[in-house]
mmCIF file of C-alpha atoms in Angstrom:
data_model
loop_
_atom_site.group_PDB
_atom_site.id
_atom_site.type_symbol
_atom_site.label_atom_id
_atom_site.label_comp_id
_atom_site.label_asym_id
_atom_site.label_seq_id
_atom_site.Cartn_x
_atom_site.Cartn_y
_atom_site.Cartn_z
ATOM 1 C CA MET L 1 -8.473 -7.138 -16.485
ATOM 2 C CA THR L 2 -11.310 -9.293 -17.738
ATOM 3 C CA ASP L 3 -14.559 -9.638 -15.790
ATOM 4 C CA ARG L 4 -13.590 -13.231 -15.100
ATOM 5 C CA GLU L 5 -10.225 -12.202 -13.609
ATOM 6 C CA ARG L 6 -11.872 -9.441 -11.588
ATOM 7 C CA ASP L 7 -14.416 -11.918 -10.209
ATOM 8 C CA PHE L 8 -11.652 -14.422 -9.369
ATOM 9 C CA TYR L 9 -9.533 -11.907 -7.425
ATOM 10 C CA THR L 10 -12.550 -10.345 -5.730
ATOM 11 C CA GLN L 11 -13.774 -13.764 -4.584
ATOM 12 C CA HIS L 12 -10.256 -14.697 -3.511
ATOM 13 C CA ILE L 13 -9.888 -11.724 -1.177
ATOM 14 C CA ARG L 14 -13.484 -12.122 0.045
ATOM 15 C CA GLU L 15 -12.535 -15.598 1.269
ATOM 16 C CA ARG L 16 -9.307 -14.407 2.918
ATOM 17 C CA LEU L 17 -10.447 -11.169 4.564
ATOM 18 C CA SER L 18 -12.940 -9.977 7.157
ATOM 19 C CA GLU L 19 -15.936 -8.049 5.834
ATOM 20 C CA TYR L 20 -14.363 -4.753 6.923
ATOM 21 C CA ARG L 21 -11.011 -5.539 5.306
ATOM 22 C CA PHE L 22 -12.709 -6.789 2.136
ATOM 23 C CA ARG L 23 -14.732 -3.563 1.859
ATOM 24 C CA HIS L 24 -11.548 -1.547 2.480
ATOM 25 C CA SER L 25 -9.744 -3.425 -0.310
ATOM 26 C CA VAL L 26 -12.588 -2.769 -2.753
ATOM 27 C CA ASN L 27 -12.559 0.915 -1.765
ATOM 28 C CA VAL L 28 -8.778 1.166 -2.199
ATOM 29 C CA SER L 29 -9.167 -0.426 -5.626
ATOM 30 C CA LYS L 30 -11.802 2.160 -6.621
ATOM 31 C CA GLU L 31 -9.699 5.041 -5.313
ATOM 32 C CA ALA L 32 -6.613 3.644 -7.071
ATOM 33 C CA VAL L 33 -8.497 3.591 -10.385
ATOM 34 C CA ARG L 34 -9.609 7.197 -9.829
ATOM 35 C CA LEU L 35 -6.055 8.303 -9.060
ATOM 36 C CA ALA L 36 -4.669 6.299 -11.987
ATOM 37 C CA ARG L 37 -7.098 8.075 -14.303
ATOM 38 C CA LYS L 38 -6.147 11.461 -12.833
ATOM 39 C CA TYR L 39 -2.371 10.921 -12.937
ATOM 40 C CA GLY L 40 -2.003 8.789 -16.052
ATOM 41 C CA ALA L 41 -1.256 5.331 -14.646
ATOM 42 C CA ASP L 42 -2.537 1.975 -15.886
ATOM 43 C CA GLU L 43 -6.078 1.723 -14.479
ATOM 44 C CA GLU L 44 -6.267 -2.078 -14.690
ATOM 45 C CA LYS L 45 -3.038 -2.497 -12.747
ATOM 46 C CA ALA L 46 -4.254 0.051 -10.201
ATOM 47 C CA GLU L 47 -7.539 -1.817 -9.800
ATOM 48 C CA LEU L 48 -5.792 -5.162 -9.252
ATOM 49 C CA ALA L 49 -3.072 -3.832 -6.940
ATOM 50 C CA GLY L 50 -5.719 -2.032 -4.883
ATOM 51 C CA LEU L 51 -7.802 -5.178 -4.584
ATOM 52 C CA LEU L 52 -4.826 -7.297 -3.514
ATOM 53 C CA HIS L 53 -2.846 -4.861 -1.360
ATOM 54 C CA ASP L 54 -4.135 -6.327 1.938
ATOM 55 C CA VAL L 55 -4.493 -9.970 0.814
ATOM 56 C CA MET L 56 -2.447 -11.148 3.853
ATOM 57 C CA LYS L 57 -3.736 -8.582 6.364
ATOM 58 C CA ASP L 58 -6.060 -10.965 8.210
ATOM 59 C CA ALA L 59 -3.610 -13.886 8.186
ATOM 60 C CA GLY L 60 -2.035 -14.667 11.532
ATOM 61 C CA LYS L 61 1.461 -13.387 12.251
ATOM 62 C CA LYS L 62 2.837 -16.935 12.053
ATOM 63 C CA GLU L 63 1.316 -17.454 8.594
ATOM 64 C CA GLN L 64 2.735 -14.107 7.467
ATOM 65 C CA LEU L 65 6.224 -14.969 8.721
ATOM 66 C CA ASP L 66 6.014 -18.489 7.304
ATOM 67 C CA ILE L 67 5.359 -17.320 3.743
ATOM 68 C CA ILE L 68 8.034 -14.630 4.043
ATOM 69 C CA GLU L 69 10.581 -17.240 5.155
ATOM 70 C CA GLN L 70 9.356 -19.898 2.711
ATOM 71 C CA TYR L 71 10.255 -17.683 -0.243
ATOM 72 C CA GLY L 72 13.582 -16.529 1.197
ATOM 73 C CA VAL L 73 12.740 -12.945 2.055
ATOM 74 C CA LYS L 74 14.964 -11.656 4.867
ATOM 75 C CA LEU L 75 13.459 -9.104 7.224
ATOM 76 C CA ASN L 76 15.693 -6.293 8.441
ATOM 77 C CA GLU L 77 15.938 -5.321 12.104
ATOM 78 C CA VAL L 78 13.140 -2.745 11.921
ATOM 79 C CA GLU L 79 10.835 -5.146 10.037
ATOM 80 C CA LEU L 80 11.409 -7.890 12.607
ATOM 81 C CA GLN L 81 10.172 -5.495 15.302
ATOM 82 C CA ALA L 82 7.213 -4.209 13.264
ATOM 83 C CA PRO L 83 4.562 -6.921 12.828
ATOM 84 C CA LYS L 84 2.138 -4.252 11.516
ATOM 85 C CA ILE L 85 4.023 -4.203 8.208
ATOM 86 C CA TRP L 86 4.491 -7.964 7.777
ATOM 87 C CA HIS L 87 1.227 -8.258 5.867
ATOM 88 C CA ALA L 88 2.615 -6.040 3.091
ATOM 89 C CA ILE L 89 5.807 -8.063 2.725
ATOM 90 C CA ALA L 90 3.898 -11.353 2.983
ATOM 91 C CA GLY L 91 1.267 -9.992 0.600
ATOM 92 C CA ALA L 92 3.842 -9.257 -2.079
ATOM 93 C CA VAL L 93 5.258 -12.774 -1.719
ATOM 94 C CA TYR L 94 1.731 -14.226 -1.867
ATOM 95 C CA VAL L 95 0.701 -12.192 -4.914
ATOM 96 C CA GLU L 96 3.818 -13.214 -6.821
ATOM 97 C CA ASN L 97 4.240 -16.839 -5.753
ATOM 98 C CA VAL L 98 0.742 -18.069 -4.896
ATOM 99 C CA LEU L 99 -1.372 -16.023 -7.287
ATOM 100 C CA GLY L 100 1.334 -16.060 -9.959
ATOM 101 C CA ILE L 101 1.256 -12.334 -10.719
ATOM 102 C CA ARG L 102 4.652 -11.567 -12.218
ATOM 103 C CA ASP L 103 4.146 -7.849 -12.848
ATOM 104 C CA LYS L 104 6.775 -6.278 -10.573
ATOM 105 C CA ASP L 105 4.903 -2.980 -10.448
ATOM 106 C CA ILE L 106 1.852 -4.686 -8.933
ATOM 107 C CA VAL L 107 3.975 -6.834 -6.594
ATOM 108 C CA ASN L 108 5.953 -3.806 -5.392
ATOM 109 C CA SER L 109 2.768 -1.771 -4.951
ATOM 110 C CA VAL L 110 1.612 -4.403 -2.470
ATOM 111 C CA ARG L 111 5.058 -4.634 -0.860
ATOM 112 C CA TYR L 112 5.518 -0.900 -0.238
ATOM 113 C CA HIS L 113 1.962 0.211 0.511
ATOM 114 C CA THR L 114 2.773 0.550 4.231
ATOM 115 C CA THR L 115 6.329 1.892 4.266
ATOM 116 C CA ALA L 116 6.796 3.531 0.849
ATOM 117 C CA ARG L 117 10.392 3.711 -0.449
ATOM 118 C CA ALA L 118 12.676 5.907 -2.501
ATOM 119 C CA GLY L 119 12.237 5.490 -6.230
ATOM 120 C CA MET L 120 8.574 4.545 -6.117
ATOM 121 C CA THR L 121 6.784 4.082 -9.423
ATOM 122 C CA LEU L 122 3.625 5.984 -10.241
ATOM 123 C CA LEU L 123 1.540 2.894 -9.443
ATOM 124 C CA GLU L 124 3.275 2.357 -6.093
ATOM 125 C CA LYS L 125 2.509 5.954 -5.102
ATOM 126 C CA ILE L 126 -1.105 5.574 -6.196
ATOM 127 C CA ILE L 127 -1.644 2.469 -4.061
ATOM 128 C CA PHE L 128 0.108 4.093 -1.099
ATOM 129 C CA ILE L 129 -2.171 7.145 -1.323
ATOM 130 C CA ALA L 130 -5.339 5.194 -2.165
ATOM 131 C CA ASP L 131 -4.818 3.194 1.041
ATOM 132 C CA TYR L 132 -4.739 6.480 2.994
ATOM 133 C CA THR L 133 -7.727 8.056 1.277
ATOM 134 C CA SER L 134 -10.168 5.218 0.569
ATOM 135 C CA GLU L 135 -13.835 5.927 1.156
ATOM 136 C CA GLU L 136 -14.204 4.300 4.583
ATOM 137 C CA ARG L 137 -11.142 5.975 6.144
ATOM 138 C CA ASP L 138 -12.118 8.318 8.973
ATOM 139 C CA TYR L 139 -8.915 9.108 10.884
ATOM 140 C CA LYS L 140 -8.204 12.679 11.959
ATOM 141 C CA GLY L 141 -6.723 14.426 8.943
ATOM 142 C CA VAL L 142 -8.198 12.193 6.237
ATOM 143 C CA GLU L 143 -9.966 15.114 4.531
ATOM 144 C CA LYS L 144 -6.678 16.992 4.315
ATOM 145 C CA MET L 145 -5.101 13.879 2.780
ATOM 146 C CA ARG L 146 -7.944 13.577 0.242
ATOM 147 C CA LYS L 147 -7.520 17.209 -0.756
ATOM 148 C CA ALA L 148 -3.774 16.682 -1.136
ATOM 149 C CA SER L 149 -4.393 13.678 -3.399
ATOM 150 C CA ASN L 150 -6.396 15.941 -5.722
ATOM 151 C CA ILE L 151 -3.724 18.658 -5.832
ATOM 152 C CA SER L 152 -0.789 16.431 -6.798
ATOM 153 C CA LEU L 153 0.490 12.965 -6.111
ATOM 154 C CA GLU L 154 3.838 14.334 -4.881
ATOM 155 C CA TYR L 155 2.074 16.647 -2.424
ATOM 156 C CA ALA L 156 -0.098 13.763 -1.223
ATOM 157 C CA MET L 157 3.010 11.606 -0.738
ATOM 158 C CA GLU L 158 4.693 14.387 1.229
ATOM 159 C CA GLU L 159 1.647 14.761 3.482
ATOM 160 C CA ALA L 160 1.151 11.005 3.938
ATOM 161 C CA LEU L 161 4.800 10.331 4.737
ATOM 162 C CA ALA L 162 4.968 13.232 7.198
ATOM 163 C CA PHE L 163 1.808 11.866 8.835
ATOM 164 C CA GLU L 164 3.270 8.341 8.968
ATOM 165 C CA ILE L 165 6.548 9.513 10.512
ATOM 166 C CA GLU L 166 4.687 11.605 13.096
ATOM 167 C CA VAL L 167 2.390 8.709 14.080
ATOM 168 C CA ARG L 168 5.333 6.309 14.525
ATOM 169 C CA ALA L 169 7.270 8.895 16.527
ATOM 170 C CA ASP L 170 4.222 9.552 18.751
ATOM 171 C CA GLU L 171 3.937 5.788 19.326
ATOM 172 C CA HIS L 172 7.672 5.602 20.100
ATOM 173 C CA THR L 173 8.095 2.844 17.542
ATOM 174 C CA ALA L 174 10.851 2.385 14.993
ATOM 175 C CA ILE L 175 10.353 4.081 11.648
ATOM 176 C CA HIS L 176 11.218 2.015 8.610
ATOM 177 C CA PRO L 177 14.278 3.344 6.754
ATOM 178 C CA ASP L 178 12.297 3.090 3.488
ATOM 179 C CA THR L 179 9.800 5.614 4.878
ATOM 180 C CA PHE L 180 12.581 8.084 5.668
ATOM 181 C CA ALA L 181 14.142 7.469 2.249
ATOM 182 C CA ALA L 182 10.836 8.152 0.478
ATOM 183 C CA TYR L 183 10.223 11.322 2.494
ATOM 184 C CA ASN L 184 13.764 12.627 1.992
ATOM 185 C CA GLU L 185 13.617 11.952 -1.748
ATOM 186 C CA ILE L 186 10.405 13.973 -2.084
ATOM 187 C CA MET L 187 11.671 16.839 0.070
ATOM 188 C CA LEU L 188 15.015 17.035 -1.758
ATOM 189 C CA ALA L 189 13.268 17.000 -5.144
ATOM 190 C CA LYS L 190 10.958 19.763 -3.924
ATOM 191 C CA LYS L 191 13.952 21.831 -2.797
ATOM 192 C CA ASP L 192 15.666 21.302 -6.171
ATOM 193 C CA LYS L 193 12.556 22.580 -7.995
ATOM 194 C CA LYS L 194 12.687 25.820 -6.008
ATOM 195 C CA LYS L 195 16.266 26.556 -7.116
#
């Protein structure tokens, strides 16, 4: 990514996001670059996906749904009942269709940074974990998550997905089937390695 491109995307999210959300996006971008370096992913893609992952987070729910519908994305039953994840779906649509970023790995990293999914790419996992472990995060258990991210990406994914499932269950809200699929894939692969 050139300095000019970096400046453009940074300014773009600065205009779209609150100060807190902007700072979070910059921190996720930095953490994504660190993880990309550690685990062998493309650092420029990680930087850009981290910057843009929450591009639609501060948009109103109507604006999020409008862009989702405008580009023909159909929400499933769980997604319709989970406005907290609309920004990720809308963000992927925005990144691809408004910003013109055609790299599917970056688009999907934005799309699945809240739910995860089975068959995630290395970059998708990095953005998912960087969102959990960025510098300003202070939820109970964040230090454990940061340690996990330094042990292995698979271990960090296991911990993050278990955390996500537990939080949703505690809130008595629906859990996205992609989250279960991602968790099951990791646990089954782990079991296979032990054989």
